[in-house]
Structures are given as C-alpha cells and as structure tokens.
Coordinates of N, CA, C and O and ligand atoms in Angstrom, one line a residue:
M1 N 14.0 -28.3 -4.2 CA 13.4 -27.4 -5.3 C 14.4 -27.2 -6.4 O 15.3 -26.6 -6.5
E2 N 13.5 -27.8 -7.6 CA 14.5 -27.5 -9.0 C 13.6 -26.6 -9.7 O 12.2 -26.7 -9.8
I3 N 14.6 -25.8 -10.4 CA 13.7 -24.8 -11.6 C 14.0 -25.5 -12.9 O 15.1 -25.6 -13.3
R4 N 13.1 -25.8 -13.8 CA 13.3 -26.4 -15.3 C 12.6 -25.6 -16.0 O 11.5 -25.0 -15.9
R5 N 13.2 -26.0 -17.6 CA 12.3 -25.3 -18.5 C 10.9 -26.2 -18.7 O 10.7 -27.4 -18.2
F6 N 9.9 -25.5 -18.9 CA 8.5 -26.1 -19.1 C 8.5 -26.9 -20.4 O 9.2 -26.7 -21.5
T7 N 7.7 -27.9 -20.5 CA 7.6 -28.8 -21.8 C 6.0 -29.1 -21.8 O 5.3 -29.1 -20.8
E8 N 5.5 -29.5 -23.0 CA 4.4 -29.3 -23.3 C 3.4 -30.2 -22.3 O 2.1 -29.9 -21.8
P9 N 3.9 -31.4 -21.8 CA 3.0 -32.2 -21.0 C 2.8 -31.7 -19.4 O 2.0 -32.0 -18.7
D10 N 3.5 -30.5 -19.2 CA 3.2 -29.9 -18.1 C 2.1 -28.9 -18.0 O 1.8 -28.3 -16.9
A11 N 1.5 -28.4 -19.1 CA 0.6 -27.7 -19.5 C -0.6 -27.9 -18.4 O -0.8 -26.9 -17.6
E12 N -1.3 -29.1 -18.1 CA -2.2 -29.1 -17.1 C -1.8 -28.8 -15.9 O -2.5 -28.3 -15.0
A13 N -0.4 -29.3 -15.2 CA -0.1 -29.0 -13.8 C 0.1 -27.6 -13.7 O -0.5 -27.0 -12.8
V14 N 0.6 -27.0 -14.7 CA 0.6 -25.8 -14.7 C -0.4 -24.8 -14.5 O -0.5 -24.1 -13.5
S15 N -1.4 -25.0 -15.3 CA -2.9 -24.4 -15.2 C -3.6 -24.8 -13.8 O -3.8 -23.6 -13.4
A16 N -3.2 -25.8 -13.2 CA -4.0 -26.1 -12.0 C -3.2 -25.1 -11.0 O -3.9 -24.8 -10.1
V17 N -1.8 -25.0 -11.0 CA -1.2 -24.2 -10.1 C -1.6 -22.7 -10.1 O -2.1 -22.2 -8.9
V18 N -1.6 -22.4 -11.5 CA -2.3 -21.0 -11.5 C -3.6 -20.6 -11.1 O -3.9 -19.7 -10.2
C19 N -4.3 -21.6 -11.4 CA -5.9 -21.4 -11.0 C -6.1 -21.8 -9.6 O -7.2 -20.8 -9.0
E20 N -5.4 -22.7 -8.9 CA -5.6 -22.8 -7.3 C -5.1 -21.4 -6.7 O -5.8 -20.8 -5.8
T21 N -3.8 -20.9 -7.4 CA -3.2 -19.7 -6.7 C -4.2 -18.6 -6.9 O -4.4 -17.6 -5.9
V22 N -4.8 -18.5 -8.0 CA -5.6 -17.3 -8.1 C -6.8 -17.4 -7.2 O -7.1 -16.3 -6.6
R23 N -7.3 -18.5 -7.0 CA -8.6 -18.7 -6.5 C -8.4 -18.3 -5.2 O -9.5 -18.0 -4.0
I24 N -7.1 -18.7 -4.4 CA -6.9 -18.4 -2.8 C -6.2 -17.1 -2.5 O -6.4 -16.4 -1.7
S25 N -5.2 -16.9 -3.3 CA -4.3 -15.7 -3.1 C -4.9 -14.4 -3.7 O -5.2 -13.5 -3.2
N26 N -4.9 -14.5 -5.2 CA -5.3 -13.3 -5.8 C -6.9 -13.0 -5.2 O -7.3 -11.9 -5.4
A27 N -7.8 -14.1 -5.2 CA -9.0 -13.8 -4.5 C -9.0 -13.0 -3.3 O -10.3 -12.0 -3.2
K28 N -8.2 -12.7 -2.4 CA -8.0 -11.7 -1.3 C -8.0 -10.2 -1.9 O -8.5 -9.2 -1.1
D29 N -7.5 -10.0 -3.2 CA -7.6 -8.6 -3.8 C -8.5 -8.2 -4.5 O -8.5 -7.2 -5.3
Y30 N -9.1 -9.4 -5.3 CA -10.1 -9.2 -6.6 C -11.2 -9.6 -6.4 O -11.5 -10.6 -5.6
P31 N -12.4 -8.8 -7.1 CA -13.6 -9.8 -6.9 C -13.6 -10.7 -7.5 O -13.0 -11.4 -8.4
Q32 N -14.8 -11.8 -7.1 CA -15.1 -13.0 -7.5 C -15.3 -13.3 -9.1 O -14.5 -14.2 -9.7
E33 N -15.7 -12.1 -9.7 CA -16.0 -12.3 -11.4 C -14.6 -12.4 -11.9 O -14.5 -12.7 -13.0
Y34 N -13.9 -11.3 -11.3 CA -12.6 -11.0 -11.9 C -11.6 -12.4 -11.7 O -10.9 -12.7 -12.7
V35 N -11.8 -12.9 -10.5 CA -10.8 -14.4 -10.5 C -11.5 -15.3 -11.3 O -10.4 -15.8 -12.0
E36 N -12.6 -15.4 -11.6 CA -13.1 -16.5 -12.7 C -12.6 -16.1 -14.1 O -12.3 -16.9 -15.0
V37 N -12.4 -14.7 -14.2 CA -11.8 -14.3 -15.6 C -10.3 -14.7 -15.9 O -10.3 -15.4 -16.8
L38 N -9.9 -14.5 -14.6 CA -8.1 -14.8 -14.8 C -8.2 -16.6 -14.7 O -7.4 -17.0 -15.6
V39 N -8.9 -17.2 -14.3 CA -9.0 -18.6 -14.3 C -9.2 -18.9 -15.6 O -8.4 -19.9 -16.1
S40 N -10.3 -18.3 -16.4 CA -10.6 -18.9 -17.6 C -9.7 -18.7 -18.5 O -9.3 -19.2 -19.9
Q41 N -8.7 -17.7 -18.2 CA -7.6 -17.2 -19.4 C -6.2 -18.2 -19.0 O -5.3 -17.9 -19.6
H42 N -6.2 -19.1 -18.0 CA -5.5 -20.0 -17.7 C -5.6 -21.7 -17.9 O -5.3 -22.3 -17.1
S43 N -6.4 -21.7 -19.1 CA -6.7 -23.2 -19.4 C -5.2 -24.0 -19.7 O -4.0 -23.2 -20.3
P44 N -5.0 -25.0 -19.8 CA -4.0 -25.8 -20.1 C -3.7 -25.3 -21.6 O -2.4 -25.1 -21.9
E45 N -4.6 -25.1 -22.5 CA -4.2 -24.6 -23.8 C -3.7 -23.2 -23.9 O -2.6 -22.8 -24.5
N46 N -4.5 -22.3 -23.1 CA -3.6 -21.0 -22.8 C -2.2 -21.0 -22.5 O -1.5 -20.3 -22.8
I47 N -2.1 -22.0 -21.5 CA -0.7 -22.0 -20.9 C 0.3 -22.5 -21.9 O 1.6 -22.0 -22.3
T48 N -0.2 -23.4 -22.7 CA 0.7 -23.9 -23.9 C 1.0 -23.0 -24.7 O 2.1 -22.6 -25.6
E49 N -0.1 -21.9 -25.2 CA 0.3 -20.8 -26.3 C 0.9 -19.8 -25.5 O 2.0 -19.5 -25.9
R50 N 0.9 -19.6 -24.1 CA 1.8 -18.5 -23.5 C 3.2 -19.1 -23.4 O 4.2 -18.1 -23.8
A51 N 3.4 -20.4 -23.2 CA 4.8 -20.8 -23.2 C 5.6 -20.6 -24.6 O 6.8 -20.5 -24.7
K52 N 4.8 -20.6 -25.7 CA 5.5 -20.5 -27.0 C 6.0 -19.1 -27.3 O 6.6 -18.8 -28.0
Q53 N 5.5 -17.9 -26.6 CA 5.8 -16.7 -26.5 C 6.9 -16.2 -26.2 O 7.7 -15.3 -26.5
G54 N 7.5 -17.5 -25.2 CA 8.8 -17.0 -24.4 C 9.7 -18.3 -24.0 O 9.4 -19.4 -24.3
H55 N 9.9 -18.0 -22.9 CA 10.6 -19.2 -21.9 C 10.0 -19.5 -20.7 O 9.9 -18.4 -20.0
M56 N 9.3 -20.4 -20.6 CA 8.4 -20.7 -19.2 C 9.1 -21.8 -18.8 O 9.8 -22.6 -19.3
F57 N 9.2 -21.4 -17.3 CA 9.8 -22.2 -16.4 C 8.8 -22.8 -15.3 O 8.1 -22.1 -15.1
V58 N 9.3 -24.1 -14.7 CA 8.3 -24.7 -13.8 C 9.2 -25.0 -12.6 O 10.4 -25.4 -12.8
A59 N 8.8 -24.5 -11.1 CA 9.4 -24.9 -10.2 C 8.6 -26.1 -9.5 O 7.7 -26.3 -9.4
C60 N 9.7 -27.2 -9.2 CA 9.1 -28.4 -8.8 C 9.8 -29.0 -7.6 O 10.9 -28.6 -7.1
D61 N 8.8 -29.6 -6.8 CA 9.1 -30.0 -5.4 C 9.2 -31.4 -5.7 O 7.8 -32.4 -5.8
G62 N 10.1 -32.4 -5.9 CA 10.2 -33.7 -6.5 C 9.6 -33.5 -7.8 O 9.9 -32.9 -8.7
E63 N 8.6 -34.6 -8.0 CA 7.7 -34.5 -9.3 C 6.8 -33.4 -9.4 O 6.2 -33.1 -10.3
R64 N 6.4 -32.8 -8.3 CA 5.3 -31.7 -8.3 C 5.5 -30.5 -8.7 O 6.5 -29.9 -8.3
I65 N 4.7 -29.9 -9.6 CA 5.1 -28.7 -10.1 C 4.3 -27.5 -9.3 O 3.1 -27.9 -8.8
V66 N 5.0 -26.7 -8.3 CA 4.2 -26.0 -7.3 C 4.8 -24.0 -7.7 O 4.2 -23.4 -6.9
G67 N 5.3 -24.0 -8.8 CA 5.3 -22.6 -9.0 C 5.4 -22.4 -10.7 O 6.2 -23.4 -11.4
T68 N 5.4 -21.2 -11.2 CA 5.8 -21.1 -12.7 C 6.1 -19.7 -12.9 O 5.7 -18.9 -12.1
G69 N 6.8 -19.4 -13.9 CA 7.1 -18.1 -14.5 C 7.4 -18.2 -16.0 O 8.2 -19.0 -16.3
T70 N 7.4 -16.7 -16.8 CA 7.8 -16.6 -18.1 C 8.4 -15.6 -18.2 O 8.0 -14.5 -18.0
V71 N 9.7 -15.6 -19.2 CA 10.3 -14.4 -19.8 C 10.1 -14.5 -21.0 O 10.1 -15.3 -21.9
A72 N 9.4 -13.5 -21.9 CA 9.3 -13.0 -23.1 C 9.7 -11.8 -23.9 O 9.6 -10.8 -22.9
P73 N 9.9 -11.9 -25.1 CA 10.2 -10.6 -25.5 C 8.9 -9.8 -25.6 O 7.8 -9.8 -25.7
F74 N 9.4 -8.3 -25.2 CA 8.5 -7.4 -25.3 C 7.8 -6.5 -26.4 O 8.8 -5.9 -27.1
W75 N 7.0 -7.2 -27.0 CA 6.5 -6.6 -28.5 C 7.6 -6.7 -29.5 O 8.1 -6.0 -30.2
G76 N 8.3 -8.0 -29.5 CA 9.0 -8.2 -30.4 C 10.7 -7.7 -30.1 O 11.2 -7.9 -31.0
S77 N 10.8 -6.9 -29.0 CA 12.0 -6.1 -28.9 C 13.2 -7.1 -28.6 O 12.8 -8.0 -28.0
E78 N 14.3 -7.0 -29.0 CA 15.6 -7.8 -28.8 C 16.0 -7.4 -27.5 O 16.8 -8.1 -26.8
T79 N 15.7 -6.1 -26.9 CA 16.4 -5.8 -25.6 C 15.5 -5.4 -24.3 O 15.8 -5.0 -23.4
E80 N 14.3 -5.5 -24.7 CA 13.0 -5.3 -23.7 C 12.4 -6.6 -23.4 O 12.2 -7.4 -24.6
R81 N 12.1 -6.8 -22.2 CA 11.5 -8.3 -21.9 C 10.3 -8.0 -21.1 O 10.1 -6.7 -20.4
I82 N 9.4 -9.1 -21.1 CA 8.5 -8.9 -20.2 C 8.4 -10.1 -19.1 O 8.4 -11.4 -20.0
L83 N 8.0 -10.1 -17.9 CA 7.7 -11.4 -17.2 C 6.2 -11.6 -17.1 O 5.4 -10.6 -16.7
L84 N 5.8 -12.7 -17.2 CA 4.4 -13.2 -17.2 C 4.1 -14.5 -16.7 O 5.1 -15.2 -16.2
T85 N 2.9 -14.7 -16.0 CA 2.5 -15.8 -15.3 C 3.5 -16.3 -14.1 O 3.7 -17.3 -14.4
I86 N 3.6 -15.4 -13.4 CA 4.4 -15.5 -12.0 C 3.4 -16.1 -10.7 O 2.8 -15.4 -10.5
F87 N 3.5 -17.4 -10.5 CA 2.6 -17.9 -9.6 C 3.4 -18.8 -8.9 O 4.1 -20.0 -9.5
V88 N 3.2 -19.0 -7.5 CA 3.6 -19.8 -6.4 C 2.5 -20.3 -5.7 O 1.7 -19.7 -5.2
L89 N 2.3 -21.6 -5.6 CA 1.2 -22.5 -5.0 C 0.9 -21.7 -3.4 O 2.2 -21.7 -2.9
P90 N -0.2 -21.4 -2.8 CA -0.2 -20.7 -1.5 C 0.4 -21.5 -0.6 O 1.3 -21.1 0.2
E91 N 0.5 -22.6 -0.4 CA 1.3 -23.5 0.7 C 2.7 -23.5 0.4 O 3.4 -23.9 1.4
Y92 N 3.2 -23.1 -0.8 CA 4.6 -23.0 -1.1 C 5.4 -21.4 -0.9 O 6.4 -21.6 -1.2
Q93 N 4.1 -20.7 -1.1 CA 4.7 -19.3 -0.6 C 5.4 -19.0 0.6 O 5.3 -19.5 1.5
G94 N 6.4 -18.0 0.5 CA 7.4 -17.4 1.7 C 8.4 -18.3 1.9 O 8.9 -18.2 2.9
K95 N 8.6 -19.2 0.9 CA 10.0 -20.0 1.1 C 11.0 -19.7 -0.1 O 11.7 -20.4 -0.1
G96 N 10.8 -18.7 -0.7 CA 12.1 -18.0 -1.6 C 11.7 -18.8 -2.9 O 12.5 -18.3 -3.9
I97 N 10.7 -19.5 -3.2 CA 10.6 -19.9 -4.6 C 10.5 -18.7 -5.7 O 10.8 -18.8 -6.5
G98 N 9.6 -18.0 -5.3 CA 9.1 -16.8 -6.0 C 10.4 -15.9 -6.5 O 10.6 -15.7 -7.7
R99 N 11.3 -15.7 -5.6 CA 12.7 -15.1 -5.9 C 13.4 -15.8 -6.7 O 13.7 -15.4 -7.5
S100 N 13.5 -17.5 -6.5 CA 14.1 -18.0 -7.4 C 13.5 -18.0 -8.8 O 14.4 -18.2 -9.8
I101 N 12.5 -18.0 -9.1 CA 11.9 -18.0 -10.4 C 12.3 -16.5 -11.1 O 12.4 -17.0 -12.3
I102 N 12.0 -15.3 -10.4 CA 12.4 -14.1 -10.8 C 13.8 -14.2 -11.1 O 14.3 -13.9 -12.7
E103 N 14.8 -14.6 -10.5 CA 16.4 -14.7 -10.7 C 16.5 -15.5 -11.9 O 17.2 -15.1 -12.8
T104 N 15.5 -16.3 -12.0 CA 16.1 -17.5 -13.2 C 15.6 -17.0 -14.5 O 16.5 -17.1 -15.3
L105 N 14.6 -16.3 -14.3 CA 14.0 -15.6 -15.6 C 14.9 -14.4 -16.0 O 15.5 -14.2 -17.2
E106 N 15.3 -13.6 -14.8 CA 16.3 -12.7 -15.2 C 17.7 -13.2 -15.8 O 18.4 -12.5 -16.6
Q107 N 18.0 -14.2 -15.5 CA 19.4 -14.9 -15.9 C 19.3 -15.9 -17.4 O 20.1 -16.2 -17.7
D108 N 17.9 -16.1 -17.6 CA 18.0 -16.6 -18.7 C 18.2 -15.8 -19.9 O 18.6 -14.8 -19.9
E109 N 18.6 -16.6 -21.1 CA 19.4 -15.9 -22.2 C 18.7 -14.6 -22.5 O 18.9 -13.3 -22.8
Y110 N 17.2 -14.9 -22.5 CA 16.1 -13.5 -22.9 C 16.4 -12.5 -21.8 O 16.6 -11.4 -22.4
G111 N 16.4 -12.8 -20.4 CA 16.5 -12.1 -19.4 C 18.1 -11.3 -19.5 O 18.1 -10.1 -19.6
K112 N 19.0 -11.9 -19.6 CA 20.5 -11.4 -19.6 C 20.6 -10.3 -20.7 O 21.3 -9.2 -20.4
R113 N 20.1 -10.6 -21.7 CA 20.2 -9.5 -23.0 C 19.3 -8.3 -22.7 O 19.7 -7.5 -23.4
A114 N 18.2 -8.2 -21.7 CA 17.5 -7.1 -21.8 C 18.1 -6.3 -21.0 O 18.8 -6.4 -20.1
H115 N 17.9 -5.1 -21.6 CA 18.3 -3.9 -20.6 C 17.1 -3.3 -19.9 O 17.5 -2.2 -19.1
R116 N 15.9 -3.8 -20.1 CA 14.7 -3.4 -19.6 C 13.9 -4.5 -19.2 O 13.7 -5.2 -20.3
I117 N 13.4 -4.5 -18.2 CA 12.3 -5.9 -18.0 C 11.2 -5.5 -17.4 O 10.9 -4.4 -16.5
E118 N 9.8 -5.6 -18.3 CA 8.6 -5.0 -17.5 C 7.8 -6.1 -16.9 O 8.0 -7.5 -17.2
I119 N 7.0 -5.8 -15.9 CA 6.2 -6.6 -15.1 C 4.7 -6.4 -15.1 O 4.6 -5.1 -14.4
P120 N 3.9 -6.9 -15.8 CA 2.5 -6.2 -15.2 C 2.1 -7.1 -13.8 O 2.0 -8.4 -13.8
A121 N 2.1 -6.5 -12.6 CA 1.7 -7.0 -11.5 C 0.6 -6.9 -11.1 O 0.0 -5.7 -11.0
S122 N 0.1 -7.9 -10.4 CA -1.4 -7.9 -9.9 C -1.2 -7.2 -8.6 O -0.2 -6.6 -8.0
L123 N -2.2 -6.7 -8.2 CA -2.4 -6.0 -6.9 C -1.6 -6.9 -5.7 O -1.2 -6.3 -4.6
T124 N -1.6 -8.1 -6.0 CA -1.4 -9.5 -5.0 C 0.2 -9.3 -4.8 O 0.8 -9.2 -3.7
G125 N 0.7 -9.0 -6.1 CA 2.0 -9.3 -6.3 C 3.0 -8.0 -6.2 O 4.4 -8.2 -6.3
V126 N 2.4 -7.1 -6.2 CA 3.3 -5.8 -6.5 C 4.3 -5.4 -5.5 O 5.6 -5.1 -5.8
H127 N 4.0 -5.8 -4.2 CA 5.1 -5.5 -3.1 C 6.1 -6.6 -3.4 O 7.4 -6.1 -3.0
F128 N 5.7 -7.7 -3.6 CA 7.0 -8.6 -3.9 C 7.7 -8.1 -5.0 O 9.1 -8.2 -4.7
Y129 N 7.4 -7.6 -6.2 CA 8.3 -7.3 -7.2 C 9.2 -6.0 -6.8 O 10.2 -5.8 -7.1
R130 N 8.7 -5.1 -6.1 CA 9.0 -3.8 -5.6 C 10.2 -4.2 -4.9 O 11.4 -3.7 -4.7
H131 N 9.8 -5.3 -3.8 CA 11.1 -6.0 -2.9 C 12.0 -6.3 -3.9 O 13.4 -6.0 -3.3
L132 N 11.9 -6.6 -5.1 CA 13.0 -7.3 -5.7 C 13.6 -6.4 -6.7 O 14.2 -6.7 -7.7
G133 N 13.4 -5.1 -6.5 CA 13.8 -4.2 -7.6 C 13.4 -3.4 -8.6 O 14.0 -2.7 -9.5
Y134 N 11.9 -4.1 -8.7 CA 11.2 -3.5 -9.8 C 10.6 -2.1 -9.4 O 10.0 -2.0 -8.2
D135 N 10.3 -0.9 -10.3 CA 9.9 0.4 -10.0 C 8.9 0.3 -10.8 O 8.6 0.0 -11.7
Y136 N 7.8 1.5 -10.6 CA 6.9 2.0 -11.2 C 7.3 2.7 -12.5 O 8.2 3.4 -12.6
K137 N 6.8 1.9 -13.6 CA 7.1 2.4 -14.9 C 6.6 3.9 -15.0 O 5.3 4.4 -14.7
D138 N 7.4 4.8 -15.5 CA 7.0 6.2 -16.0 C 6.5 6.8 -14.4 O 5.9 7.8 -14.8
G139 N 6.9 6.5 -13.5 CA 6.4 6.8 -12.4 C 5.2 7.1 -11.7 O 4.6 7.6 -10.8
V140 N 4.4 6.2 -12.6 CA 2.9 5.8 -12.1 C 2.8 4.8 -11.0 O 2.9 3.7 -11.5
T141 N 2.6 5.3 -9.9 CA 2.2 4.6 -8.9 C 0.7 3.8 -8.5 O 1.0 3.1 -7.5
G142 N -0.2 4.2 -9.4 CA -1.4 3.7 -9.2 C -1.7 2.3 -10.3 O -0.8 2.3 -11.2
P143 N -2.5 1.4 -10.0 CA -2.7 0.3 -11.0 C -3.7 0.7 -12.1 O -4.8 1.5 -12.0
E144 N -3.4 0.3 -13.3 CA -4.0 0.4 -14.7 C -5.5 0.1 -14.2 O -5.6 -1.4 -14.1
N145 N -6.8 0.6 -14.5 CA -8.1 0.2 -14.6 C -8.2 -0.4 -13.3 O -9.0 -1.3 -13.0
G146 N -7.4 -0.3 -12.4 CA -7.8 -0.8 -10.9 C -7.1 -2.1 -10.6 O -7.4 -2.7 -9.6
V147 N -6.7 -2.8 -11.6 CA -6.2 -4.0 -11.6 C -4.8 -4.5 -12.0 O -4.4 -5.7 -11.3
M148 N -4.2 -3.8 -12.5 CA -2.7 -4.1 -12.7 C -1.7 -3.0 -12.6 O -2.0 -1.9 -13.3
Y149 N -0.5 -3.3 -12.0 CA 0.5 -2.0 -12.0 C 1.6 -2.2 -12.9 O 1.8 -3.5 -13.6
R150 N 2.2 -1.2 -13.6 CA 3.3 -1.5 -14.5 C 4.6 -1.4 -13.9 O 4.8 0.0 -13.3
L151 N 5.4 -2.4 -13.7 CA 6.8 -2.1 -13.1 C 7.8 -2.3 -14.1 O 7.5 -3.0 -15.0
E152 N 8.8 -1.9 -13.9 CA 10.0 -2.1 -14.7 C 11.4 -2.0 -13.9 O 11.2 -1.5 -12.9
K153 N 12.5 -2.6 -14.3 CA 13.6 -2.9 -14.0 C 14.5 -2.5 -15.1 O 14.6 -3.1 -16.1
R154 N 15.4 -1.6 -15.1 CA 16.3 -1.3 -16.0 C 17.9 -1.7 -15.6 O 18.1 -1.6 -14.4
K155 N 18.7 -2.2 -16.4 CA 19.8 -2.8 -16.1 C 20.8 -2.9 -17.2 O 20.2 -2.9 -18.3
P156 N 22.1 -3.1 -16.6 CA 23.1 -3.1 -17.9 C 23.2 -4.4 -18.6 O 22.7 -5.3 -18.1
V157 N 23.5 -4.1 -19.8 CA 23.3 -5.4 -20.7 C 24.5 -6.4 -20.4 O 25.8 -5.8 -20.4
T158 N 24.1 -7.6 -20.3 CA 25.5 -8.4 -20.0 C 25.8 -9.3 -21.2 O 24.5 -10.0 -21.8
V159 N 26.8 -9.5 -21.8 CA 27.1 -10.4 -23.1 C 27.8 -11.4 -22.6 O 28.2 -11.8 -21.8
Ligands
COA201 C1 3.6 -13.2 -5.5 C2 4.3 -14.7 -5.4 C3 4.9 -15.1 -6.7 C4 5.8 -14.4 -4.5 O1 6.2 -15.7 -4.4 P1 6.8 -16.3 -3.0 O2 7.3 -17.8 -3.3 O3 6.1 -16.3 -1.7 O4 7.8 -15.3 -2.6 P2 9.2 -15.5 -2.0 O5 9.2 -16.2 -0.7 O6 10.3 -15.9 -2.8 O7 9.8 -14.1 -1.5 C5 11.0 -13.4 -2.0 C6 11.0 -12.1 -0.9 O8 9.7 -11.2 -1.6 C7 9.2 -11.1 -0.1 N1 7.9 -10.9 -0.4 C8 7.0 -11.9 -0.8 N2 5.7 -11.3 -0.8 C9 5.6 -10.0 -0.5 C10 4.7 -9.3 -0.6 N3 3.4 -9.4 -0.7 N4 5.2 -8.2 0.0 C11 6.3 -7.7 0.0 N5 7.3 -8.6 0.0 C12 7.2 -9.9 -0.2 C13 9.5 -12.0 0.7 O9 9.6 -11.5 2.1 C14 11.1 -12.1 0.3 O10 11.7 -11.4 0.9 P3 13.5 -11.8 1.2 O11 13.9 -12.7 0.2 O12 14.2 -10.5 1.3 O13 13.5 -12.3 2.6 C15 3.5 -15.5 -4.6 O14 3.1 -14.9 -3.7 C16 2.2 -15.7 -5.4 O15 2.1 -16.4 -6.2 N6 1.0 -14.8 -5.3 C17 0.0 -15.0 -5.7 C18 -0.3 -14.9 -7.4 C19 0.2 -13.5 -7.8 O16 -0.3 -12.5 -7.7 N7 1.1 -13.2 -8.9 C20 2.0 -12.5 -9.5 C21 1.1 -12.2 -10.8 S1 1.5 -10.7 -11.5

C-alpha cells in the first residue's frame, strides 16, 4: 500500500472512492437524501477544488486508488489545520489504511506545523478518530445539526 500526493488526473478515481464509500458505509448512519447530497458534493470537479485548498493524498493498492485524505489550513491559520475528505473503500476498511492516511496528514508539512488539528467527523467516523486521539471540541459531545461532530487534537509544535 502506497500513500502519495494527489494529482489532477486522480480526481475521477477519488470521486468514485468517496461516492462508493458514502453509499455503502455512511448510508448505514444517514438517510438516503443526505447520502445523495454528500455524493453530489464530491464530483471530480469538487475533488479538484478541494485538493487546491490543502494537501490531498491518495492511498493506492498498486495502480488502484482505494482511500484518500486532505490536510488544509483552518480558516487561513498558520498553526491550525483541518482534516477533510477522509475515506477508505469499504472492502479495504479495517486494514490500517485509515490510520496510515491520518498519520500521513499529521506528518505532512501542514500537519507538523499545527498545534491544533480539527476534524469535522461523520457519525460513521467519529469513533475511529476518537481512537486515534481526537477529542470533542469545546467538550461538545453531540453532533452539530445531528450530522457532524467537531473533534480536535492539540499537540506540541514540531519544527
Ligand atoms: C473511518 C474510516 C476512514 C476508517 O478507515 P479504516 O481503514 O477502516 O481504519 P483503520 O483500519 O486504519 O483503523 C485504525 C484503527 O481505528 C480503529 N477503528 C476503525 N474504525 C473504527 C470505528 N468505527 N470505531 C472505533 N474504532 C475504529 C481500528 O480498530 C484500528 O485500531 P488499531 O489500529 O488500534 O488496531 C473508514 O471506515 C471510512 O472510510 N468510513 C466511511 C467514510 C467516513 O465516514 N469517513 C470519515 C469522514 S469524516
């Protein structure tokens, strides 16, 4: 399994990974209408735009893209980051790929400089992130609008 930086020709494959994962994994926790909203927000064009906001990575099994994740500045901050678009294809889940993606994002130059990393976590992903050391932001343990938890990790700055 290789994790490498996204390039623009990957956009279609990344979109397909996200949409399949949303329709199979997230559909267990969200109503069908919301699933389709999420799918519509992850077209290849949207993925290309998202990649411009930060550093997007892809996890590959040979040539095949099977997972993705992005680390981006949090509202332009130099020391706060946000992790976005974290997805692993259902058939590849439970094999350590999600953990490798998060570690890659945390060790990326953006992640390393951060003293606070925020994650808008799905109902599906919240316990995964909690397991990796992310805590509820401001002690709020419930999801915003019933759909998304706000999690964060604070850490010493590495130079
Ligand atoms: C959440 C997701 C990215 C995790 O990826 P994954 O490759 O299955 O996770 P890993 O196999 O790397 O798991 C890493 C660790 O987290 C734990 N873990 C994984 N999912 C978990 C869950 N739902 N609850 C608790 N722990 C979990 C694993 O047991 C493993 O623990 P270990 O390393 O101590 O043995 C993946 O399941 C996914 O794509 N889900 C649907 C999309 C989604 O909701 N993404 C988040 C959007 S905010």
